[in-house]
Amino acid sequence: MTSTQPQGGLFRTKSVEQSIADTDEPGSKLRRELGAFDLTVFGVAVLIGAGIFTITARVAGDITGPAIAISFVIAAIACGFAGLCYAEFASTVPVAGSAYTFSYATFGEFIAWIIGWDLILEYALGAAVVSKSWAQYLGELFGGSSTAASLELGPVTFDWGAVLVIGALTVVLVLGIKLSSRVSTIITSIKVLVVLLVIVVGLFYVQAANYTPFIPPPGGEQESGGGADASLLSLIAGSEGSTFGIYGLLAGASLVFFAFIGFDAVSTTAEETKNPQKDLPRGILGSLGVVTVLYVAVSLVLVGMVNYTQLATPPGSEESATLATAFTLVGANWASTIISVGALAGLTTVVMVLMLGQSRVFYAMSRDGLLPRNLARTGSRGTPVTITIIIGALCAVLAGFFPIDELESMVNIGTLFAFILVAVGTVYLRRNRPDLHRTFTVKALPLVATLAVLSCLWLMLNLTVETWIRFIVWMVLGVVIYFAYSRRNSVLGKRERGEESSVTNPGGPAGPAARPTEPG
């Protein structure tokens, strides 16, 4: 049975069978070397990073106060609903590309392109943001300041620390998925131990008075002032800003949501998983559960150690508080140093997995012809070398020259949009293709998917108007590229038009000899 949706035009769908068949194309085939443990490690590796080591302290000091723990719970609930949908979809369509591939099988090519373009925004900017956090800790550890790993080049600040880590990880990713997995496992073990140290040691410094007021009243020195800097929700409701108070708590949930970004990157490794139908759900849901507990525990310890006002970013300063800052303030400098070392290790794996996810989405889009198809060639180690190098260069430019706060909000809105499409697509595929083999199914899927959509939309409304404007501009650019290049070069479109001889294998020579895989 094939998809019942009409083929052709903007909404032509690529059947699940065809997507799976394309994974066996010679010259562009990935190696299946990952198990459930590897996937869980990847998930934890990408989730325990900037959310704990950098973002938590800054958001608590500038936006939420002690209520940041509630912000984490709200973000976790939204991710939990979306994670269930991802688990079913990924186990049903075990193909590289994550939400892009899922959308191609359900909504059609144009929507698939839009979500693929959106995922490029999510992963590339995500890697750039985390690499900048890595550079902050590098500066604190060796230079005594979070800005020590950067240079002032006239009006531009060049973050050489961020570029350094991206360059090194690009080399690791080029050398193969198994090496990447081993590096991730070792480093993830280190940072989990550091997080546990933070919780245990931090408990000895907690003072109940620091939790009052738990939800600070709106206003204060950090008030946004409204306009484009305020959240869209607070602007609609007529509030003057989105700092502290209820609107601050909700805006904080939209920002700490960044800490959960990455579990969807697990699904991008579907073609490199030995038993994707069983291992992908375990990896996605297992990693989400582990980190949610750790996030809430760390945030409660952090705001209990010091008053949230001590974590506020000074007006006009680019040096924001980190997790290590709290330990320095209470005189535990030895713990601060250990945290800085753990943060360097932890953030390293986050950057690596985000770049890995980005390269696999780019790879899937190239294999389908929506991006130049010759980029989908894989090297002797089974990795898309050219794509990985391109992604590394793009992330290096973003991390080297753009401010962290602007990049961070863009990552969040792009990810939330992807989660919404996956939730809707899971319901659509369940109804239209009930014959597909599913080893993992979500109970009460329509309700779970609806809650996923509503919670993600709610978080999107709490992002700033400026972020929405930038997101719309990025999407418009994607639409222009689709109609200018992708639509006429689509492999699926060429097959429909009978241009079989022009659909060459990306890893082989052009011409009729390189016959494409027939539809399943």
Short mmCIF file of C-alpha atoms in Angstrom, two decimals:
data_model
loop_
_atom_site.label_atom_id
_atom_site.label_comp_id
_atom_site.label_asym_id
_atom_site.label_seq_id
_atom_site.Cartn_x
_atom_site.Cartn_y
_atom_site.Cartn_z
CA MET A 1 0.00 0.00 0.00
CA THR A 2 1.31 3.43 -0.91
CA SER A 3 0.37 6.90 0.21
CA THR A 4 -3.17 7.89 -0.72
CA GLN A 5 -2.27 11.52 -1.15
CA PRO A 6 -2.27 12.72 -4.78
CA GLN A 7 1.19 12.99 -6.26
CA GLY A 8 2.56 15.91 -8.21
CA GLY A 9 3.22 19.60 -7.77
CA LEU A 10 4.24 21.21 -4.52
CA PHE A 11 2.75 18.51 -2.34
CA ARG A 12 4.03 15.35 -4.02
CA THR A 13 4.96 12.86 -1.34
CA LYS A 14 7.85 10.46 -1.19
CA SER A 15 6.51 7.14 0.04
CA VAL A 16 7.95 5.57 3.17
CA GLU A 17 8.97 2.56 1.05
CA GLN A 18 10.87 4.79 -1.39
CA SER A 19 12.58 6.65 1.46
CA ILE A 20 13.78 3.37 2.95
CA ALA A 21 14.83 2.01 -0.45
CA ASP A 22 16.96 5.10 -1.13
CA THR A 23 19.07 4.35 1.93
CA ASP A 24 20.72 1.50 0.00
CA GLU A 25 22.03 3.63 -2.87
CA PRO A 26 25.70 2.78 -3.51
CA GLY A 27 28.05 5.70 -3.01
CA SER A 28 25.76 7.50 -0.59
CA LYS A 29 25.11 4.77 1.97
CA LEU A 30 25.65 5.33 5.69
CA ARG A 31 26.98 2.59 7.99
CA ARG A 32 24.73 1.01 10.64
CA GLU A 33 26.94 0.95 13.73
CA LEU A 34 24.84 2.41 16.58
CA GLY A 35 22.79 0.68 19.28
CA ALA A 36 20.29 1.86 21.92
CA PHE A 37 23.06 2.74 24.38
CA ASP A 38 24.90 4.80 21.74
CA LEU A 39 21.70 6.71 20.96
CA THR A 40 20.92 7.39 24.62
CA VAL A 41 24.46 8.68 25.10
CA PHE A 42 24.08 10.92 22.04
CA GLY A 43 20.83 12.26 23.50
CA VAL A 44 22.29 12.93 26.95
CA ALA A 45 25.46 14.27 25.31
CA VAL A 46 23.57 16.94 23.41
CA LEU A 47 21.06 17.73 26.17
CA ILE A 48 23.47 18.24 29.07
CA GLY A 49 25.33 21.31 27.97
CA ALA A 50 24.57 24.99 27.62
CA GLY A 51 21.21 24.50 29.37
CA ILE A 52 22.89 23.65 32.66
CA PHE A 53 26.29 25.27 32.42
CA THR A 54 25.44 28.65 30.89
CA ILE A 55 21.78 29.43 30.17
CA THR A 56 20.35 28.50 33.59
CA ALA A 57 22.22 31.17 35.57
CA ARG A 58 21.63 33.92 33.02
CA VAL A 59 17.89 33.28 32.69
CA ALA A 60 17.45 33.03 36.47
CA GLY A 61 19.26 36.33 37.01
CA ASP A 62 17.73 38.30 34.15
CA ILE A 63 14.25 36.90 33.53
CA THR A 64 12.71 34.39 35.97
CA GLY A 65 14.35 34.53 39.39
CA PRO A 66 14.04 31.33 41.50
CA ALA A 67 11.01 30.27 39.41
CA ILE A 68 13.38 29.01 36.73
CA ALA A 69 12.71 25.47 38.02
CA ILE A 70 9.06 25.89 36.95
CA SER A 71 10.24 27.18 33.57
CA PHE A 72 12.23 23.98 33.12
CA VAL A 73 9.20 21.85 34.01
CA ILE A 74 7.02 23.69 31.46
CA ALA A 75 9.64 23.26 28.73
CA ALA A 76 10.09 19.58 29.66
CA ILE A 77 6.35 18.90 29.35
CA ALA A 78 6.28 20.41 25.86
CA CYS A 79 9.31 18.33 24.87
CA GLY A 80 7.81 15.19 26.39
CA PHE A 81 4.72 15.42 24.18
CA ALA A 82 6.85 16.13 21.11
CA GLY A 83 9.32 13.38 22.09
CA LEU A 84 6.59 10.74 22.08
CA CYS A 85 5.58 11.77 18.55
CA TYR A 86 9.22 11.74 17.43
CA ALA A 87 9.68 8.24 18.86
CA GLU A 88 6.75 6.79 16.88
CA PHE A 89 7.62 8.60 13.67
CA ALA A 90 11.33 7.76 13.84
CA SER A 91 10.69 4.06 14.46
CA THR A 92 8.21 3.95 11.56
CA VAL A 93 10.40 5.85 9.08
CA PRO A 94 14.00 4.94 10.05
CA VAL A 95 15.68 7.26 7.55
CA ALA A 96 18.19 10.08 8.02
CA GLY A 97 16.73 13.57 7.99
CA SER A 98 14.48 13.61 11.06
CA ALA A 99 11.47 15.94 10.68
CA TYR A 100 12.43 16.68 7.06
CA THR A 101 12.06 13.03 6.02
CA PHE A 102 8.90 12.62 8.10
CA SER A 103 7.31 15.64 6.41
CA TYR A 104 8.23 14.37 2.93
CA ALA A 105 6.27 11.18 3.64
CA THR A 106 3.21 13.04 4.92
CA PHE A 107 2.77 16.67 3.91
CA GLY A 108 4.68 16.63 0.64
CA GLU A 109 7.81 18.12 -0.87
CA PHE A 110 7.22 21.82 -0.27
CA ILE A 111 6.47 21.40 3.44
CA ALA A 112 9.42 18.99 3.68
CA TRP A 113 11.69 21.65 2.20
CA ILE A 114 10.36 24.26 4.63
CA ILE A 115 11.03 22.03 7.64
CA GLY A 116 14.43 21.01 6.27
CA TRP A 117 15.32 24.66 5.85
CA ASP A 118 14.06 25.24 9.37
CA LEU A 119 16.23 22.38 10.74
CA ILE A 120 19.29 23.94 9.10
CA LEU A 121 18.50 27.01 11.18
CA GLU A 122 18.02 24.94 14.35
CA TYR A 123 21.15 22.81 14.20
CA ALA A 124 23.60 25.30 12.71
CA LEU A 125 22.63 28.09 15.08
CA GLY A 126 22.43 25.63 17.98
CA ALA A 127 25.99 24.48 17.38
CA ALA A 128 27.11 28.12 17.12
CA VAL A 129 25.40 29.09 20.40
CA VAL A 130 26.88 26.19 22.36
CA SER A 131 30.36 26.71 20.91
CA LYS A 132 30.21 30.32 22.14
CA SER A 133 29.29 29.03 25.61
CA TRP A 134 32.29 26.68 25.33
CA ALA A 135 34.49 29.67 24.57
CA GLN A 136 33.13 31.53 27.62
CA TYR A 137 34.22 28.70 29.91
CA LEU A 138 37.56 28.44 28.14
CA GLY A 139 38.11 32.14 28.84
CA GLU A 140 37.11 31.80 32.51
CA LEU A 141 39.33 28.77 33.03
CA PHE A 142 42.52 30.08 31.43
CA GLY A 143 42.00 33.84 31.15
CA GLY A 144 39.91 34.74 34.17
CA SER A 145 37.12 36.24 32.07
CA SER A 146 34.36 34.83 29.87
CA THR A 147 35.49 37.17 27.07
CA ALA A 148 39.17 36.08 27.19
CA ALA A 149 38.68 33.66 24.25
CA SER A 150 37.66 36.46 21.89
CA LEU A 151 39.34 39.32 20.03
CA GLU A 152 38.14 42.83 19.23
CA LEU A 153 38.59 43.44 15.49
CA GLY A 154 37.48 47.03 15.16
CA PRO A 155 33.67 47.11 15.52
CA VAL A 156 33.49 43.29 15.35
CA THR A 157 34.17 40.78 18.13
CA PHE A 158 35.76 37.55 16.87
CA ASP A 159 35.14 34.53 19.10
CA TRP A 160 38.22 32.45 18.29
CA GLY A 161 37.49 29.91 21.04
CA ALA A 162 34.19 28.95 19.42
CA VAL A 163 35.81 28.59 16.01
CA LEU A 164 38.55 26.41 17.53
CA VAL A 165 36.16 23.81 18.96
CA ILE A 166 34.03 23.71 15.80
CA GLY A 167 37.12 23.09 13.66
CA ALA A 168 38.31 20.22 15.87
CA LEU A 169 34.89 18.56 15.94
CA THR A 170 34.49 18.83 12.18
CA VAL A 171 37.58 16.62 11.86
CA VAL A 172 36.15 14.06 14.32
CA LEU A 173 32.84 13.88 12.43
CA VAL A 174 34.60 13.42 9.11
CA LEU A 175 36.50 10.43 10.54
CA GLY A 176 33.32 8.41 11.17
CA ILE A 177 30.17 7.90 13.25
CA LYS A 178 31.66 5.21 15.50
CA LEU A 179 34.58 7.42 16.52
CA SER A 180 32.10 10.22 17.19
CA SER A 181 30.10 7.85 19.40
CA ARG A 182 33.17 6.79 21.40
CA VAL A 183 34.29 10.39 21.95
CA SER A 184 30.75 11.29 23.00
CA THR A 185 30.53 8.41 25.50
CA ILE A 186 33.79 9.31 27.24
CA ILE A 187 33.07 13.02 27.51
CA THR A 188 29.43 12.52 28.50
CA SER A 189 30.51 10.35 31.45
CA ILE A 190 32.72 13.21 32.66
CA LYS A 191 30.04 15.86 32.48
CA VAL A 192 27.36 13.73 34.16
CA LEU A 193 29.76 13.29 37.10
CA VAL A 194 30.31 17.07 37.18
CA VAL A 195 26.55 17.73 37.21
CA LEU A 196 26.11 15.31 40.12
CA LEU A 197 28.96 17.11 41.91
CA VAL A 198 27.16 20.43 41.42
CA ILE A 199 23.99 19.05 43.00
CA VAL A 200 25.71 17.38 45.96
CA VAL A 201 28.18 20.17 46.79
CA GLY A 202 25.68 22.94 46.05
CA LEU A 203 23.21 21.56 48.61
CA PHE A 204 25.62 22.50 51.42
CA TYR A 205 25.36 26.20 50.40
CA VAL A 206 21.59 26.41 49.91
CA GLN A 207 19.79 29.03 52.02
CA ALA A 208 15.98 29.01 52.18
CA ALA A 209 15.87 32.84 52.10
CA ASN A 210 17.18 32.83 48.52
CA TYR A 211 13.94 31.21 47.31
CA THR A 212 11.93 34.28 48.37
CA PRO A 213 10.25 35.72 46.38
CA PHE A 214 9.99 32.55 44.27
CA ILE A 215 8.32 34.49 41.43
CA PRO A 216 9.73 38.04 41.66
CA PRO A 217 7.36 40.90 40.83
CA PRO A 218 7.59 42.28 37.27
CA GLY A 219 10.06 45.10 36.65
CA GLY A 220 13.51 45.87 37.96
CA GLU A 221 16.72 46.80 36.24
CA GLN A 222 16.43 44.00 33.70
CA GLU A 223 12.95 44.91 32.45
CA SER A 224 12.71 44.56 28.69
CA GLY A 225 10.83 47.79 28.11
CA GLY A 226 8.38 46.31 25.62
CA GLY A 227 8.40 46.69 21.86
CA ALA A 228 10.38 44.22 19.75
CA ASP A 229 12.33 43.10 22.83
CA ALA A 230 9.17 41.93 24.65
CA SER A 231 7.60 38.51 24.14
CA LEU A 232 4.84 38.33 21.54
CA LEU A 233 2.40 37.11 24.23
CA SER A 234 3.10 40.00 26.60
CA LEU A 235 2.75 42.45 23.71
CA ILE A 236 -0.65 40.97 22.76
CA ALA A 237 -1.77 41.04 26.40
CA GLY A 238 -0.72 44.67 26.78
CA SER A 239 2.08 44.05 29.30
CA GLU A 240 4.97 46.50 29.35
CA GLY A 241 7.62 43.75 29.40
CA SER A 242 8.42 40.09 29.91
CA THR A 243 10.95 40.17 32.76
CA PHE A 244 10.07 38.46 36.07
CA GLY A 245 6.48 37.93 37.17
CA ILE A 246 4.29 35.44 35.31
CA TYR A 247 5.34 36.69 31.87
CA GLY A 248 8.96 36.36 32.89
CA LEU A 249 8.38 32.78 34.04
CA LEU A 250 6.76 31.93 30.69
CA ALA A 251 9.42 33.77 28.69
CA GLY A 252 12.00 31.85 30.72
CA ALA A 253 10.38 28.55 29.70
CA SER A 254 10.77 29.57 26.06
CA LEU A 255 14.46 30.31 26.62
CA VAL A 256 15.43 27.31 28.75
CA PHE A 257 13.66 25.23 26.11
CA PHE A 258 17.04 25.56 24.39
CA ALA A 259 18.36 23.14 27.02
CA PHE A 260 16.14 20.38 25.60
CA ILE A 261 17.06 20.97 22.00
CA GLY A 262 18.93 18.02 20.60
CA PHE A 263 16.90 14.95 21.49
CA ASP A 264 15.49 15.18 17.97
CA ALA A 265 19.08 14.91 16.71
CA VAL A 266 18.93 11.27 17.82
CA SER A 267 16.38 10.61 15.07
CA THR A 268 18.76 11.97 12.42
CA THR A 269 21.02 8.92 13.00
CA ALA A 270 18.26 6.45 11.99
CA GLU A 271 20.19 5.13 8.99
CA GLU A 272 23.22 4.48 11.19
CA THR A 273 21.29 2.52 13.83
CA LYS A 274 21.41 -1.28 13.88
CA ASN A 275 17.80 -1.74 15.05
CA PRO A 276 16.12 1.66 14.56
CA GLN A 277 12.55 0.47 15.22
CA LYS A 278 13.40 -0.42 18.83
CA ASP A 279 16.51 1.61 19.60
CA LEU A 280 15.33 5.05 18.42
CA PRO A 281 12.38 5.34 20.87
CA ARG A 282 14.61 4.15 23.72
CA GLY A 283 17.30 6.67 22.87
CA ILE A 284 14.90 9.62 22.49
CA LEU A 285 12.71 9.05 25.53
CA GLY A 286 15.49 7.72 27.75
CA SER A 287 17.70 10.77 27.27
CA LEU A 288 14.76 13.16 27.82
CA GLY A 289 13.87 11.53 31.13
CA VAL A 290 17.42 11.60 32.49
CA VAL A 291 18.14 15.23 31.73
CA THR A 292 14.79 16.58 32.94
CA VAL A 293 15.51 15.32 36.45
CA LEU A 294 19.04 16.77 36.36
CA TYR A 295 17.88 20.16 35.02
CA VAL A 296 15.28 20.71 37.74
CA ALA A 297 17.70 19.60 40.48
CA VAL A 298 20.51 21.87 39.28
CA SER A 299 18.24 24.91 38.86
CA LEU A 300 16.85 24.54 42.40
CA VAL A 301 20.35 24.24 43.85
CA LEU A 302 21.62 27.21 41.84
CA VAL A 303 18.97 29.72 42.98
CA GLY A 304 19.21 28.37 46.53
CA MET A 305 22.97 29.00 46.74
CA VAL A 306 22.85 32.70 45.84
CA ASN A 307 20.20 35.37 45.50
CA TYR A 308 18.99 35.55 41.90
CA THR A 309 19.93 39.26 41.73
CA GLN A 310 23.60 38.24 42.07
CA LEU A 311 23.28 36.35 38.78
CA ALA A 312 21.91 39.32 36.80
CA THR A 313 23.88 40.56 33.82
CA PRO A 314 25.20 44.10 34.53
CA PRO A 315 23.66 46.74 32.21
CA GLY A 316 25.74 47.13 29.05
CA SER A 317 27.92 44.12 29.90
CA GLU A 318 28.52 41.11 27.63
CA GLU A 319 29.77 38.98 30.53
CA SER A 320 26.79 36.99 31.84
CA ALA A 321 26.67 34.63 34.82
CA THR A 322 27.28 30.89 34.45
CA LEU A 323 26.86 27.93 36.78
CA ALA A 324 30.45 28.35 37.94
CA THR A 325 29.65 31.96 38.91
CA ALA A 326 27.41 30.78 41.77
CA PHE A 327 30.19 28.66 43.29
CA THR A 328 32.65 31.54 43.00
CA LEU A 329 30.21 33.83 44.82
CA VAL A 330 29.97 31.44 47.80
CA GLY A 331 33.75 31.01 47.93
CA ALA A 332 33.90 27.46 46.53
CA ASN A 333 36.49 28.34 43.89
CA TRP A 334 37.74 24.76 43.70
CA ALA A 335 34.26 23.62 42.65
CA SER A 336 34.06 26.48 40.17
CA THR A 337 37.23 25.25 38.48
CA ILE A 338 35.93 21.68 38.27
CA ILE A 339 32.64 22.94 36.82
CA SER A 340 34.52 24.94 34.18
CA VAL A 341 36.47 21.83 33.13
CA GLY A 342 33.26 19.76 33.09
CA ALA A 343 31.50 22.45 31.08
CA LEU A 344 34.25 22.43 28.46
CA ALA A 345 33.87 18.66 28.16
CA GLY A 346 30.08 18.76 28.22
CA LEU A 347 29.63 21.54 25.71
CA THR A 348 32.04 19.80 23.35
CA THR A 349 29.70 16.86 22.86
CA VAL A 350 26.69 19.15 22.43
CA VAL A 351 28.37 20.96 19.55
CA MET A 352 29.40 17.64 18.01
CA VAL A 353 25.92 16.07 18.08
CA LEU A 354 24.24 19.23 16.77
CA MET A 355 26.71 19.35 13.88
CA LEU A 356 26.10 15.64 13.30
CA GLY A 357 22.34 16.22 13.13
CA GLN A 358 22.81 19.17 10.79
CA SER A 359 24.99 17.19 8.39
CA ARG A 360 22.47 14.30 8.25
CA VAL A 361 19.55 16.61 7.45
CA PHE A 362 21.66 18.34 4.78
CA TYR A 363 22.63 14.88 3.47
CA ALA A 364 19.00 13.73 3.19
CA MET A 365 17.99 16.92 1.35
CA SER A 366 20.91 16.59 -1.04
CA ARG A 367 20.11 12.94 -1.78
CA ASP A 368 16.58 14.03 -2.72
CA GLY A 369 17.95 16.71 -5.07
CA LEU A 370 16.54 19.66 -3.12
CA LEU A 371 20.15 20.71 -2.53
CA PRO A 372 23.03 19.86 -4.95
CA ARG A 373 22.92 16.06 -5.20
CA ASN A 374 26.64 15.45 -5.58
CA LEU A 375 27.08 16.66 -2.00
CA ALA A 376 25.46 13.41 -0.80
CA ARG A 377 28.55 11.37 -1.66
CA THR A 378 29.94 9.48 1.32
CA GLY A 379 33.66 8.85 1.90
CA SER A 380 35.49 5.62 2.67
CA ARG A 381 34.38 5.83 6.32
CA GLY A 382 30.69 6.11 5.41
CA THR A 383 30.29 9.79 6.26
CA PRO A 384 29.19 12.71 4.03
CA VAL A 385 32.57 14.43 4.07
CA THR A 386 31.84 17.46 1.87
CA ILE A 387 28.62 18.27 3.71
CA THR A 388 30.32 17.95 7.11
CA ILE A 389 33.04 20.39 6.06
CA ILE A 390 30.46 22.87 4.72
CA ILE A 391 28.48 22.67 7.98
CA GLY A 392 31.66 23.19 9.99
CA ALA A 393 32.52 26.32 7.99
CA LEU A 394 28.98 27.73 8.34
CA CYS A 395 28.89 27.13 12.11
CA ALA A 396 32.34 28.67 12.51
CA VAL A 397 31.25 31.89 10.80
CA LEU A 398 28.07 32.13 12.89
CA ALA A 399 29.89 31.40 16.15
CA GLY A 400 32.82 33.63 15.36
CA PHE A 401 30.96 36.85 14.61
CA PHE A 402 27.34 36.83 15.91
CA PRO A 403 26.09 37.60 19.48
CA ILE A 404 24.97 34.59 21.51
CA ASP A 405 21.57 35.91 22.64
CA GLU A 406 20.38 36.62 19.09
CA LEU A 407 21.38 33.15 17.90
CA GLU A 408 19.79 31.46 20.91
CA SER A 409 16.25 32.75 20.36
CA MET A 410 16.37 31.84 16.68
CA VAL A 411 17.28 28.25 17.55
CA ASN A 412 14.27 27.97 19.87
CA ILE A 413 11.66 29.21 17.43
CA GLY A 414 12.99 26.98 14.66
CA THR A 415 12.91 23.89 16.88
CA LEU A 416 9.41 24.55 18.20
CA PHE A 417 8.14 24.89 14.64
CA ALA A 418 9.73 21.52 13.76
CA PHE A 419 8.12 19.87 16.79
CA ILE A 420 4.68 21.09 15.71
CA LEU A 421 5.02 19.60 12.23
CA VAL A 422 6.24 16.26 13.60
CA ALA A 423 3.30 16.05 16.02
CA VAL A 424 0.77 16.73 13.25
CA GLY A 425 2.61 14.44 10.82
CA THR A 426 2.54 11.51 13.25
CA VAL A 427 -1.27 11.66 13.45
CA TYR A 428 -1.52 12.04 9.67
CA LEU A 429 0.71 9.03 8.96
CA ARG A 430 -1.13 6.87 11.54
CA ARG A 431 -4.44 7.56 9.75
CA ASN A 432 -3.23 7.38 6.16
CA ARG A 433 -0.81 4.47 6.51
CA PRO A 434 -2.18 2.13 9.20
CA ASP A 435 -0.48 -0.77 7.36
CA LEU A 436 3.06 0.39 8.24
CA HIS A 437 4.92 -1.70 10.80
CA ARG A 438 5.17 0.18 14.09
CA THR A 439 7.22 -1.17 16.98
CA PHE A 440 6.42 1.88 19.11
CA THR A 441 3.01 3.52 19.23
CA VAL A 442 1.82 6.44 21.34
CA LYS A 443 -1.27 5.82 23.42
CA ALA A 444 -4.03 8.43 22.85
CA LEU A 445 -1.95 9.89 20.01
CA PRO A 446 -4.47 12.57 18.92
CA LEU A 447 -4.53 13.98 22.47
CA VAL A 448 -0.74 13.80 22.90
CA ALA A 449 -0.12 15.40 19.50
CA THR A 450 -2.65 18.16 20.23
CA LEU A 451 -0.97 18.92 23.55
CA ALA A 452 2.42 18.95 21.80
CA VAL A 453 1.18 21.48 19.24
CA LEU A 454 -0.51 23.73 21.81
CA SER A 455 2.43 23.72 24.22
CA CYS A 456 4.92 24.46 21.43
CA LEU A 457 2.75 27.29 20.08
CA TRP A 458 2.50 28.67 23.61
CA LEU A 459 6.29 28.71 23.97
CA MET A 460 6.65 30.33 20.54
CA LEU A 461 4.32 33.14 21.62
CA ASN A 462 6.65 33.85 24.53
CA LEU A 463 9.60 34.56 22.23
CA THR A 464 10.31 38.15 21.26
CA VAL A 465 8.73 39.99 18.34
CA GLU A 466 12.23 40.55 16.95
CA THR A 467 12.83 36.79 16.92
CA TRP A 468 9.57 36.24 15.03
CA ILE A 469 10.55 38.81 12.41
CA ARG A 470 13.94 37.15 11.84
CA PHE A 471 12.30 33.72 11.62
CA ILE A 472 9.82 34.90 8.99
CA VAL A 473 12.64 36.45 6.93
CA TRP A 474 14.58 33.15 7.08
CA MET A 475 11.50 31.20 5.94
CA VAL A 476 10.84 33.60 3.06
CA LEU A 477 14.45 33.12 1.91
CA GLY A 478 13.88 29.35 1.99
CA VAL A 479 10.77 29.65 -0.18
CA VAL A 480 12.72 31.67 -2.75
CA ILE A 481 15.47 29.02 -2.92
CA TYR A 482 12.91 26.22 -3.29
CA PHE A 483 11.24 27.79 -6.33
CA ALA A 484 14.53 28.97 -7.83
CA TYR A 485 16.42 25.67 -7.50
CA SER A 486 14.98 22.81 -5.47
CA ARG A 487 11.64 22.30 -7.20
CA ARG A 488 13.12 21.71 -10.66
CA ASN A 489 16.04 19.60 -9.37
CA SER A 490 13.96 17.36 -7.12
CA VAL A 491 14.70 13.64 -7.72
CA LEU A 492 11.05 12.82 -7.05
CA GLY A 493 9.94 15.47 -9.51
CA LYS A 494 12.26 14.15 -12.22
CA ARG A 495 10.93 10.63 -11.71
CA GLU A 496 7.38 11.91 -12.11
CA ARG A 497 8.33 13.72 -15.31
CA GLY A 498 9.97 10.59 -16.69
CA GLU A 499 13.47 12.08 -16.59
CA GLU A 500 14.87 8.82 -15.20
CA SER A 501 18.21 9.06 -17.03
CA SER A 502 19.00 12.41 -15.41
CA VAL A 503 18.53 11.11 -11.87
CA THR A 504 22.04 9.89 -11.26
CA ASN A 505 23.48 8.19 -8.25
CA PRO A 506 25.26 10.85 -6.17
CA GLY A 507 28.16 8.54 -5.64
CA GLY A 508 28.56 7.30 -9.17
CA PRO A 509 28.81 8.49 -12.79
CA ALA A 510 26.08 10.32 -14.61
CA GLY A 511 23.97 8.69 -17.25
CA PRO A 512 21.61 5.76 -17.71
CA ALA A 513 24.02 3.29 -16.09
CA ALA A 514 23.46 4.96 -12.75
CA ARG A 515 19.81 3.90 -12.57
CA PRO A 516 17.95 5.18 -9.49
CA THR A 517 16.22 2.88 -7.05
CA GLU A 518 12.69 2.07 -8.18
CA PRO A 519 9.85 3.19 -5.92
CA GLY A 520 8.87 0.68 -3.26
#
